Short mmCIF file of C-alpha atoms in Angstrom, two decimals:
data_model
loop_
_atom_site.label_atom_id
_atom_site.label_comp_id
_atom_site.label_asym_id
_atom_site.label_seq_id
_atom_site.Cartn_x
_atom_site.Cartn_y
_atom_site.Cartn_z
CA UNK O 457 0.06 -0.05 0.04
CA UNK O 458 1.49 3.22 -1.00
CA UNK O 459 1.96 6.18 1.30
CA UNK O 460 -0.65 8.24 -0.38
CA UNK O 461 -3.21 5.53 -0.02
CA UNK O 462 -2.34 5.02 3.72
CA UNK O 463 -2.70 8.68 4.35
CA UNK O 464 -6.01 8.93 2.52
CA UNK O 465 -7.46 5.82 4.43
CA UNK O 466 -6.09 7.18 7.84
CA UNK O 467 -7.73 10.54 7.20
CA UNK O 468 -11.00 8.84 6.25
CA UNK O 469 -10.76 6.69 9.50
CA UNK O 470 -10.12 9.88 11.42
CA UNK O 471 -13.34 11.40 10.12
CA UNK O 472 -15.32 8.31 10.93
CA UNK O 473 -13.80 7.52 14.38
CA UNK O 474 -12.53 10.82 15.61
CA UNK O 475 -9.02 9.18 16.49
CA UNK O 476 -5.80 10.98 16.26
CA UNK O 477 -3.99 10.71 12.93
CA UNK O 478 -1.21 8.47 14.39
CA UNK O 479 -3.65 6.02 15.84
CA UNK O 480 -5.78 5.96 12.64
CA UNK O 481 -2.63 5.50 10.46
CA UNK O 482 -1.48 2.73 12.72
CA UNK O 483 -4.86 0.86 12.46
CA UNK O 484 -5.06 1.16 8.75
CA UNK O 485 -1.55 -0.42 8.39
CA UNK O 486 -2.23 -3.05 10.84
CA UNK O 487 -5.60 -3.93 9.06
CA UNK O 488 -3.73 -4.01 5.67
CA UNK O 489 -0.99 -6.32 6.99
CA UNK O 490 -3.63 -8.66 8.61
CA UNK O 491 -5.42 -8.87 5.25
CA UNK O 492 -2.53 -10.81 3.87
CA UNK O 493 -1.22 -8.09 1.85
CA UNK O 494 2.41 -8.92 2.48
CA UNK O 495 4.43 -11.16 4.88
CA UNK O 496 8.14 -11.15 5.66
CA UNK O 497 9.86 -14.67 6.40
CA UNK O 498 13.52 -14.46 7.59
CA UNK O 499 16.20 -16.67 6.40
CA UNK O 500 17.84 -18.82 9.19
CA UNK O 501 21.44 -18.10 9.75
CA UNK O 502 22.02 -20.54 12.63
CA UNK O 503 24.63 -22.68 10.96
CA UNK O 504 26.67 -19.88 9.26
CA UNK O 505 30.17 -19.38 10.56
CA UNK O 506 31.51 -15.90 11.78
CA UNK O 507 33.49 -15.02 8.65
CA UNK O 508 30.61 -16.01 6.25
CA UNK O 509 28.12 -14.15 8.45
CA UNK O 510 30.39 -10.97 8.49
CA UNK O 511 30.69 -11.28 4.78
CA UNK O 512 26.97 -11.61 4.26
CA UNK O 513 26.29 -8.70 6.48
CA UNK O 514 28.97 -6.57 4.72
CA UNK O 515 27.20 -7.30 1.33
CA UNK O 516 23.79 -6.11 2.77
CA UNK O 517 22.36 -9.43 4.14
CA UNK O 518 22.57 -11.24 7.41
CA UNK O 519 20.11 -11.70 10.20
CA UNK O 520 17.27 -9.15 9.90
CA UNK O 521 17.92 -8.27 6.33
CA UNK O 522 17.93 -11.68 4.47
CA UNK O 523 14.57 -13.22 3.81
CA UNK O 524 11.43 -13.73 1.54
CA UNK O 525 8.67 -11.20 1.15
CA UNK O 526 5.35 -12.90 0.18
CA UNK O 527 3.17 -10.33 -1.63
CA UNK O 528 0.32 -10.86 -3.82
CA UNK O 529 2.24 -9.43 -6.73
CA UNK O 530 5.64 -10.91 -6.26
CA UNK O 531 7.87 -13.17 -3.97
CA UNK O 532 10.99 -11.31 -3.15
CA UNK O 533 13.97 -13.37 -2.11
CA UNK O 534 16.94 -11.47 -0.50
CA UNK O 535 20.19 -12.83 0.87
CA UNK O 536 23.25 -10.53 0.71
CA UNK O 537 23.77 -9.75 -2.99
CA UNK O 538 21.27 -12.42 -4.10
CA UNK O 539 17.99 -10.71 -5.27
CA UNK O 540 15.28 -12.74 -7.11
CA UNK O 541 11.74 -11.63 -7.72
CA UNK O 542 9.40 -14.43 -8.55
CA UNK O 543 5.88 -13.93 -10.06
CA UNK O 544 3.45 -15.82 -7.86
CA UNK O 545 1.84 -17.51 -10.94
CA UNK O 546 5.30 -19.17 -11.53
CA UNK O 547 5.43 -20.98 -8.22
CA UNK O 548 4.11 -24.47 -8.90
CA UNK O 549 4.79 -25.88 -5.46
CA UNK O 550 6.15 -24.95 -2.03
CA UNK O 551 7.07 -27.89 0.29
CA UNK O 552 9.59 -28.92 2.97
CA UNK O 553 12.80 -30.10 1.47
CA UNK O 554 15.04 -33.03 2.62
CA UNK O 555 18.00 -31.66 0.59
CA UNK O 556 21.33 -32.43 2.13
CA UNK O 557 23.44 -29.23 2.19
CA UNK O 558 26.70 -31.11 2.95
CA UNK O 559 27.84 -28.40 5.23
CA UNK O 560 27.58 -25.54 2.89
CA UNK O 561 25.86 -22.12 3.65
CA UNK O 562 25.46 -19.19 1.17
CA UNK O 563 24.14 -19.09 -2.37
CA UNK O 564 24.91 -22.03 -4.63
CA UNK O 565 23.63 -23.05 -8.08
CA UNK O 566 23.56 -26.22 -10.35
CA UNK O 567 21.65 -26.42 -13.70
CA UNK O 568 18.81 -24.01 -12.59
CA UNK O 569 18.51 -25.49 -9.10
CA UNK O 570 19.52 -22.89 -6.41
CA UNK O 571 20.32 -23.30 -2.77
CA UNK O 572 20.08 -20.04 -0.61
CA UNK O 573 20.71 -21.00 3.02
CA UNK O 574 22.43 -19.97 6.22
CA UNK O 575 21.32 -22.93 8.02
CA UNK O 576 20.94 -26.76 7.33
CA UNK O 577 17.49 -26.83 8.95
CA UNK O 578 14.12 -25.27 7.90
CA UNK O 579 14.62 -25.86 4.22
CA UNK O 580 11.76 -25.12 1.79
CA UNK O 581 11.77 -25.95 -1.92
CA UNK O 582 9.96 -23.80 -4.46
CA UNK O 583 9.44 -25.36 -7.93
CA UNK O 584 9.28 -22.47 -10.44
CA UNK O 585 7.65 -23.01 -13.98
CA UNK O 586 8.04 -21.07 -16.19
CA UNK O 587 11.69 -20.41 -14.85
CA UNK O 588 12.68 -16.96 -13.54
CA UNK O 589 15.86 -15.36 -14.47
CA UNK O 590 18.18 -13.66 -12.11
CA UNK O 591 19.57 -10.24 -12.98
CA UNK O 592 23.27 -9.85 -13.58
CA UNK O 593 24.75 -9.82 -10.00
CA UNK O 594 27.71 -10.80 -8.06
CA UNK O 595 26.27 -14.13 -7.09
CA UNK O 596 25.69 -15.10 -10.68
CA UNK O 597 29.15 -14.05 -11.67
CA UNK O 598 27.28 -11.23 -13.62
CA UNK O 599 25.50 -13.64 -15.90
CA UNK O 600 21.89 -13.88 -16.44
CA UNK O 601 20.86 -17.31 -15.14
CA UNK O 602 17.68 -19.39 -14.86
CA UNK O 603 15.94 -20.41 -11.64
CA UNK O 604 13.80 -23.54 -11.91
CA UNK O 605 14.03 -24.72 -8.31
CA UNK O 606 14.85 -22.60 -5.22
CA UNK O 607 15.78 -24.16 -1.84
CA UNK O 608 15.82 -21.59 1.04
CA UNK O 609 16.53 -22.00 4.77
CA UNK O 610 13.90 -20.23 6.80
CA UNK O 611 13.21 -19.58 10.47
CA UNK O 612 9.49 -20.37 9.99
CA UNK O 613 9.21 -22.66 6.95
CA UNK O 614 5.67 -23.96 7.72
CA UNK O 615 4.36 -20.40 8.03
CA UNK O 616 6.01 -19.56 4.72
CA UNK O 617 4.47 -22.45 2.85
CA UNK O 618 1.02 -21.61 4.23
CA UNK O 619 1.50 -18.02 3.14
CA UNK O 620 2.43 -19.05 -0.34
CA UNK O 621 -0.38 -21.55 -0.60
CA UNK O 622 -2.83 -18.91 0.76
CA UNK O 623 -1.51 -16.38 -1.79
CA UNK O 624 -2.18 -19.00 -4.68
CA UNK O 625 -5.79 -19.51 -3.32
CA UNK O 626 -6.35 -15.82 -3.31
CA UNK O 627 -5.14 -15.44 -6.86
CA UNK O 628 -7.23 -18.23 -8.18
CA UNK O 629 -10.38 -16.80 -6.50
CA UNK O 630 -9.67 -13.48 -8.01
CA UNK O 631 -9.25 -15.10 -11.56
CA UNK O 632 -12.58 -16.91 -11.02
CA UNK O 633 -14.22 -13.63 -9.98
CA UNK O 634 -12.75 -11.87 -13.14
CA UNK O 635 -13.88 -14.59 -15.44
CA UNK O 636 -17.48 -14.52 -14.24
CA UNK O 637 -17.86 -10.82 -14.92
#
C-alpha cells in the first residue's frame, strides 16, 4: 500500500472515528497487514560461521535483512547480493525439502537449481515454472541465469509454505471472479 493510500485511508478513518492521525494510521496499516497483503519470512542463519556471516552482512544481508517477502504481486528473495523476484503464478509448489546441504551455507547453483541458505534446517523448496531469470549480479558472476528450483533455509518454514499457498488460493479466486464478470 503506497504512502498516499495509507494517508487517505487514515484521514477517512479519522473522520469516521475521531481518532488522532497517528492512531488511525497505525490501525490502517495493521488492518492492511492482517488482510494478507504482505508477509516477511526471515532466512535462518543458525549454522553460518562468523566469517561468512560477517561477509554476508557486509554485502547487505545477514540476520534481519535476509528473507522472503510474500506479496500478492511478487515473492522477493533477498540474501546479501542475491536478489530474485518471482511472479506468484510461476510458483508451482512450495514444500519442505529434505535436501542435504553437505555443510555448505550461502548461495549455490547447479543447472537451474539454487540453494540459498544460512542453516541446514528449515529448508523449503519452491518449484518454479516457467523459470525465472536472475539479473546480472555478483552471486551469478554477472551472468543472467535461470532459476527452476529454489531451496531456502527459513526460520518459519511452515508459515512460509502456508502464506505461499494462501497467496495462490487468493489469486485463483480473483481469477474466477474476473472470469465471471
